[in-house]
Coordinates of C-alpha atoms in Angstrom, one line a residue:
M1 CA 139.6 87.6 -92.7
V2 CA 141.5 84.6 -91.6
K3 CA 145.1 83.4 -91.7
Y4 CA 147.0 80.2 -91.0
C5 CA 149.5 79.4 -88.3
P6 CA 152.9 78.7 -90.0
R7 CA 153.8 76.3 -87.2
C8 CA 150.8 74.0 -87.0
G9 CA 148.5 75.2 -89.9
T10 CA 145.6 76.1 -87.7
Q11 CA 143.1 78.6 -89.1
V12 CA 142.9 81.7 -86.9
P13 CA 141.3 85.2 -87.1
D14 CA 143.4 87.7 -89.0
D15 CA 143.8 90.0 -86.0
A16 CA 145.0 87.2 -83.6
R17 CA 148.5 87.7 -82.3
F18 CA 148.9 84.1 -80.9
C19 CA 147.8 80.8 -82.3
P20 CA 145.2 79.2 -80.0
K21 CA 146.5 75.7 -80.7
C22 CA 150.3 76.0 -80.4
G23 CA 150.9 79.5 -79.1
F24 CA 152.9 80.8 -82.2
D25 CA 153.4 84.6 -82.0
F26 CA 152.3 86.1 -85.3
S27 CA 154.1 89.4 -84.5
T28 CA 157.4 87.7 -85.3
L29 CA 156.2 87.5 -89.0
Q30 CA 155.2 91.2 -89.2
Q31 CA 157.5 93.8 -90.8
P32 CA 157.6 97.4 -89.5
S33 CA 154.6 99.3 -90.8
Q34 CA 156.8 102.0 -92.4
Q35 CA 158.4 99.4 -94.7
P36 CA 156.8 99.7 -98.2
T37 CA 157.8 96.1 -99.1
Q38 CA 155.2 94.5 -96.8
P39 CA 152.5 94.2 -99.5
Q40 CA 154.9 92.3 -101.8
I41 CA 156.1 90.0 -99.0
Q42 CA 152.7 89.1 -97.7
P43 CA 151.7 86.9 -100.6
L44 CA 154.9 84.9 -100.2
I45 CA 154.2 84.5 -96.5
D46 CA 150.6 83.4 -97.2
T47 CA 151.9 80.8 -99.7
A48 CA 154.5 79.5 -97.3
T49 CA 151.9 79.3 -94.6
R50 CA 149.6 77.3 -96.8
V51 CA 152.2 74.8 -97.9
S52 CA 153.4 74.3 -94.3
R53 CA 150.1 72.6 -93.5
Y54 CA 151.0 69.8 -95.9
I55 CA 154.7 69.3 -94.9
P56 CA 154.1 67.1 -91.8
T57 CA 151.8 64.8 -93.6
L58 CA 154.0 64.5 -96.7
T59 CA 157.0 63.9 -94.5
K60 CA 155.3 61.2 -92.4
Y61 CA 153.9 59.2 -95.4
G62 CA 157.0 59.7 -97.6
K63 CA 159.2 58.4 -94.7
L64 CA 156.9 55.4 -94.2
L65 CA 157.0 54.5 -97.9
V66 CA 160.9 54.7 -98.0
I67 CA 161.0 52.4 -94.9
L68 CA 158.7 49.9 -96.5
A69 CA 160.7 50.0 -99.7
I70 CA 163.9 49.2 -97.7
I71 CA 162.1 46.4 -95.9
F72 CA 161.1 44.8 -99.3
E73 CA 164.5 45.3 -100.7
G74 CA 165.9 43.6 -97.6
L75 CA 163.5 40.7 -98.1
T76 CA 164.7 40.4 -101.7
T77 CA 168.3 39.9 -100.5
I78 CA 167.2 37.4 -97.7
L79 CA 165.3 35.3 -100.3
F80 CA 168.3 35.3 -102.5
T81 CA 170.6 34.1 -99.7
V82 CA 168.1 31.4 -98.6
D83 CA 168.0 30.2 -102.3
A84 CA 171.8 30.3 -102.4
L85 CA 172.2 28.5 -99.1
T86 CA 169.7 25.8 -100.2
S87 CA 171.7 25.2 -103.3
S88 CA 175.0 25.1 -101.4
A89 CA 173.5 22.5 -99.0
K90 CA 172.2 20.5 -102.0
Y91 CA 175.4 20.5 -104.0
S92 CA 177.9 20.5 -101.1
G93 CA 179.1 24.1 -101.5
S94 CA 182.3 25.2 -99.9
A95 CA 182.5 26.6 -96.4
T96 CA 183.5 30.0 -97.8
T97 CA 180.4 30.1 -100.1
I98 CA 178.1 29.3 -97.2
A99 CA 179.9 32.0 -95.1
I100 CA 179.4 34.6 -97.9
D101 CA 175.7 33.8 -98.2
S102 CA 175.2 33.9 -94.4
L103 CA 176.9 37.2 -94.2
L104 CA 174.8 38.6 -97.0
M105 CA 171.7 37.4 -95.2
I106 CA 172.7 39.0 -91.9
S107 CA 173.6 42.2 -93.7
A108 CA 170.1 42.2 -95.3
I109 CA 168.5 41.7 -91.9
F110 CA 170.3 44.7 -90.4
Y111 CA 169.5 46.7 -93.6
L112 CA 165.8 45.8 -93.2
I113 CA 165.4 46.6 -89.5
A114 CA 167.7 49.7 -89.3
P115 CA 165.2 52.4 -90.5
I116 CA 162.3 51.0 -88.5
F117 CA 163.7 52.5 -85.3
S118 CA 163.5 56.0 -86.8
F119 CA 159.9 55.8 -87.9
P120 CA 158.3 56.8 -84.6
V121 CA 160.5 59.9 -84.4
K122 CA 158.7 63.0 -85.7
G123 CA 160.1 64.6 -88.8
L124 CA 163.3 63.5 -90.5
E125 CA 165.4 62.8 -87.4
V126 CA 167.4 59.6 -87.7
K127 CA 168.1 57.6 -84.5
K128 CA 171.7 56.7 -83.7
L129 CA 170.7 53.0 -83.6
T130 CA 169.5 53.3 -87.2
I131 CA 172.8 54.6 -88.3
I132 CA 174.8 52.0 -86.4
L133 CA 172.7 49.1 -87.8
G134 CA 172.9 50.5 -91.3
I135 CA 176.7 50.9 -91.0
F136 CA 176.9 47.3 -89.7
A137 CA 175.0 46.1 -92.8
F138 CA 177.7 47.8 -95.0
L139 CA 180.4 46.3 -92.8
L140 CA 179.1 42.8 -93.5
L141 CA 178.7 43.6 -97.2
A142 CA 182.3 44.7 -97.4
I143 CA 183.5 41.4 -95.7
S144 CA 181.3 39.5 -98.2
Y145 CA 182.9 41.2 -101.1
I146 CA 186.4 40.3 -99.8
L147 CA 185.4 36.7 -99.3
I148 CA 183.8 36.6 -102.8
A149 CA 187.1 37.8 -104.3
K150 CA 189.0 35.2 -102.3
E151 CA 186.6 32.4 -103.4
T152 CA 186.4 33.4 -107.1
S153 CA 190.2 33.7 -107.4
S154 CA 190.6 30.0 -106.6
S155 CA 187.7 28.7 -108.7
S156 CA 186.3 28.9 -112.2
I157 CA 183.4 31.0 -111.0
V158 CA 183.7 34.7 -112.1
V159 CA 181.3 37.3 -110.7
R160 CA 182.1 40.8 -111.9
G161 CA 179.7 43.6 -110.9
L162 CA 176.8 41.1 -111.1
T163 CA 173.5 42.4 -109.6
I164 CA 170.6 40.0 -109.2
Y165 CA 167.4 41.9 -108.4
G166 CA 169.3 44.5 -106.3
V167 CA 171.7 42.0 -104.7
P168 CA 175.2 43.1 -105.7
L169 CA 178.0 40.6 -106.1
C170 CA 181.6 41.5 -107.0
D171 CA 184.8 39.5 -107.1
N172 CA 187.0 42.6 -106.9
I173 CA 188.7 42.8 -103.5
T174 CA 189.1 46.5 -103.9
A175 CA 185.3 47.0 -103.5
G176 CA 185.3 45.3 -100.1
I177 CA 188.4 47.3 -98.9
I178 CA 187.0 50.7 -100.0
I179 CA 183.7 50.0 -98.3
L180 CA 185.4 48.7 -95.2
I181 CA 187.5 51.9 -94.9
G182 CA 184.4 54.0 -95.4
V183 CA 182.7 52.1 -92.6
I184 CA 185.6 52.6 -90.3
F185 CA 185.5 56.3 -90.9
I186 CA 181.8 56.5 -90.1
I187 CA 182.3 54.4 -86.9
L188 CA 185.0 56.8 -85.8
S189 CA 182.7 59.8 -86.3
I190 CA 180.0 58.1 -84.3
F191 CA 182.0 56.9 -81.3
M192 CA 184.7 59.6 -81.1
D193 CA 184.0 63.2 -80.3
L194 CA 186.6 65.1 -82.4
G195 CA 184.5 68.2 -82.7
Q196 CA 181.7 69.0 -85.1
L197 CA 183.9 70.1 -87.9
V198 CA 186.3 67.1 -87.8
N199 CA 183.5 64.6 -87.2
S200 CA 181.5 66.0 -90.2
I201 CA 184.6 65.8 -92.5
I202 CA 185.2 62.2 -91.4
Q203 CA 181.5 61.4 -92.0
V204 CA 181.5 62.9 -95.5
V205 CA 184.7 61.1 -96.5
G206 CA 183.3 57.8 -95.2
I207 CA 180.0 58.2 -97.0
I208 CA 181.9 59.0 -100.3
L209 CA 184.0 55.9 -99.9
I210 CA 181.0 53.7 -99.3
Y211 CA 178.8 55.4 -101.9
A212 CA 181.4 55.4 -104.7
Y213 CA 181.6 51.7 -105.0
T214 CA 178.1 50.7 -103.9
Y215 CA 176.8 53.3 -106.5
Y216 CA 178.9 51.5 -109.2
N217 CA 177.4 48.1 -108.1
N218 CA 173.8 49.4 -107.8
F219 CA 173.6 48.9 -104.1
N220 CA 171.5 52.0 -103.7
F221 CA 169.9 52.1 -100.2
E222 CA 166.6 52.7 -102.1
S223 CA 167.9 56.0 -103.5
F224 CA 170.2 56.1 -106.5
L225 CA 171.6 59.4 -105.1
W226 CA 171.7 58.7 -101.3
G227 CA 175.4 59.4 -100.8
V228 CA 175.1 62.8 -102.5
A229 CA 172.0 63.7 -100.5
V230 CA 173.5 62.8 -97.1
S231 CA 176.8 64.5 -97.9
I232 CA 174.9 67.8 -98.8
V233 CA 172.9 67.7 -95.6
I234 CA 176.1 67.2 -93.5
I235 CA 177.9 70.0 -95.3
F236 CA 175.0 72.5 -94.9
N237 CA 174.7 71.5 -91.2
L238 CA 178.2 72.9 -90.8
I239 CA 177.1 76.4 -91.8
P240 CA 176.4 77.6 -88.2
Y241 CA 180.0 76.5 -87.4
F242 CA 181.3 79.2 -89.7
Y243 CA 178.4 81.7 -89.9
K244 CA 176.1 82.6 -87.0
G245 CA 174.2 85.4 -88.7
E246 CA 170.5 85.8 -89.0
Y247 CA 170.3 83.7 -92.2
A248 CA 172.1 80.6 -90.7
K249 CA 168.9 78.7 -89.8
M250 CA 167.5 79.5 -93.3
I251 CA 170.6 78.2 -95.0
V252 CA 170.6 75.0 -93.0
S253 CA 166.9 74.5 -93.8
I254 CA 167.6 75.1 -97.5
G255 CA 170.4 72.4 -97.3
Y256 CA 168.0 69.9 -95.8
S257 CA 165.4 70.7 -98.5
I258 CA 168.0 70.2 -101.3
G259 CA 169.2 67.0 -99.7
I260 CA 165.7 65.6 -99.5
L261 CA 165.0 66.6 -103.1
I262 CA 168.1 64.8 -104.3
F263 CA 167.4 61.7 -102.2
T264 CA 163.8 61.4 -103.4
I265 CA 164.8 62.0 -107.0
G266 CA 167.2 59.1 -106.5
T267 CA 164.3 57.1 -104.9
L268 CA 162.1 57.7 -107.9
I269 CA 164.9 56.7 -110.4
T270 CA 165.6 53.5 -108.3
G271 CA 161.9 52.6 -108.2
I272 CA 161.6 52.9 -111.9
S273 CA 164.7 50.8 -112.4
Q274 CA 163.3 48.1 -110.1
V275 CA 159.8 47.9 -111.7
S276 CA 161.6 47.7 -115.1
A277 CA 163.5 44.5 -114.1
G278 CA 162.8 41.5 -116.3
A279 CA 161.0 38.5 -114.8
P280 CA 162.9 35.3 -114.0
S281 CA 162.7 32.4 -116.4
S282 CA 159.9 29.9 -116.0
Y283 CA 162.2 27.2 -114.7
S284 CA 163.7 29.4 -112.0
S285 CA 163.1 28.4 -108.4
A286 CA 160.1 29.5 -106.4
L287 CA 162.3 31.6 -104.2
L288 CA 163.7 33.5 -107.2
H289 CA 160.1 34.2 -108.3
A290 CA 159.3 35.4 -104.8
M291 CA 162.4 37.5 -104.8
Y292 CA 161.3 39.1 -108.1
G293 CA 157.9 40.0 -106.4
T294 CA 159.5 41.7 -103.4
Y295 CA 161.9 43.6 -105.7
L296 CA 159.0 44.9 -107.8
T297 CA 157.1 45.9 -104.6
A298 CA 160.1 47.8 -103.4
G299 CA 160.2 49.6 -106.8
V300 CA 156.5 50.6 -106.6
L301 CA 156.9 51.9 -103.0
G302 CA 160.0 53.8 -104.1
I303 CA 158.2 55.5 -106.9
L304 CA 155.4 56.6 -104.6
A305 CA 157.9 57.7 -101.9
G306 CA 159.9 59.7 -104.6
A307 CA 156.8 61.5 -105.8
L308 CA 155.7 62.5 -102.3
G309 CA 159.3 63.4 -101.3
I310 CA 159.9 65.7 -104.3
L311 CA 156.7 67.6 -103.5
D312 CA 157.6 67.7 -99.8
S313 CA 161.1 69.0 -100.4
I314 CA 159.7 71.8 -102.7
F315 CA 157.2 72.9 -100.0
M316 CA 160.1 72.8 -97.5
L317 CA 162.3 74.9 -99.7
I318 CA 159.5 77.5 -100.2
Y319 CA 159.0 77.7 -96.5
A320 CA 162.7 77.9 -95.6
I321 CA 163.3 80.8 -98.1
T322 CA 160.2 82.7 -97.2
M323 CA 160.2 82.3 -93.4
K324 CA 163.9 82.0 -93.0
S325 CA 163.5 79.0 -90.7
S326 CA 162.9 75.3 -90.6
P327 CA 159.4 74.2 -91.6
P328 CA 157.0 72.4 -89.2
M329 CA 157.4 68.6 -89.2

């Protein structure tokens, strides 16, 4: 008889107490022999052990696909702004218009490179630099919205909730202000230590403010449900602050699993939306056609990431509930 290590997935003899590869102590999984429930629990443990072998691989490649989708989404916005800046130079666009396009381009560059710094990190940990660059991208987006509102209020050009291949434009100054306030809240939570509870509350409020309007304008960070997912993870991460019992780690792990499930469902929805976008007209610029190509690529990557992520989150949920701990990453 053989069994599998729940930490690293190595196959070991059934009577082994320690895993020869990672040193995991199998006795921590055993129930007292006098408990009659062991025969019923063992199949669940075996199932959780089996699925745990796939979690690190699913997490690694799902994470890679999301990052690639974000990169191609960022390239889409960069191509849009290059096209816009070219048109502004050709037709002597105003200084404000050039400033808006430039800010959108810089925002897209930060949006593109932000997740790359977290890829080498094992599991789902997000580096602080990734968060800072992502927030800075939203900051520039908010300023762009405010400038667009200023520009359109003094011209005949009207842009209301327009999205061109994932690039959102809005002439409502409220959008920029709401996102800007949300960004300020997140920055406060990053650079000011107000305690775990207060910092988490500030983070959730900031995310909701950013997400509420970017959701409305289809700026989705490659997941239609990213704001909901991140908020759930932050809230579940607060559980040990109020409850320090034996199930605290399990509850936090369940929260992460649910957050990943929601995020990847949103990624799948976003990808389907992107690949369903209509092609530009034949007389459109070469840059717009290239922009359409990068947008479709982001969609295909998003669909693949969503499929892997949903499976990964289900396996993580099974492991968390059965083993009452975080799964191996």
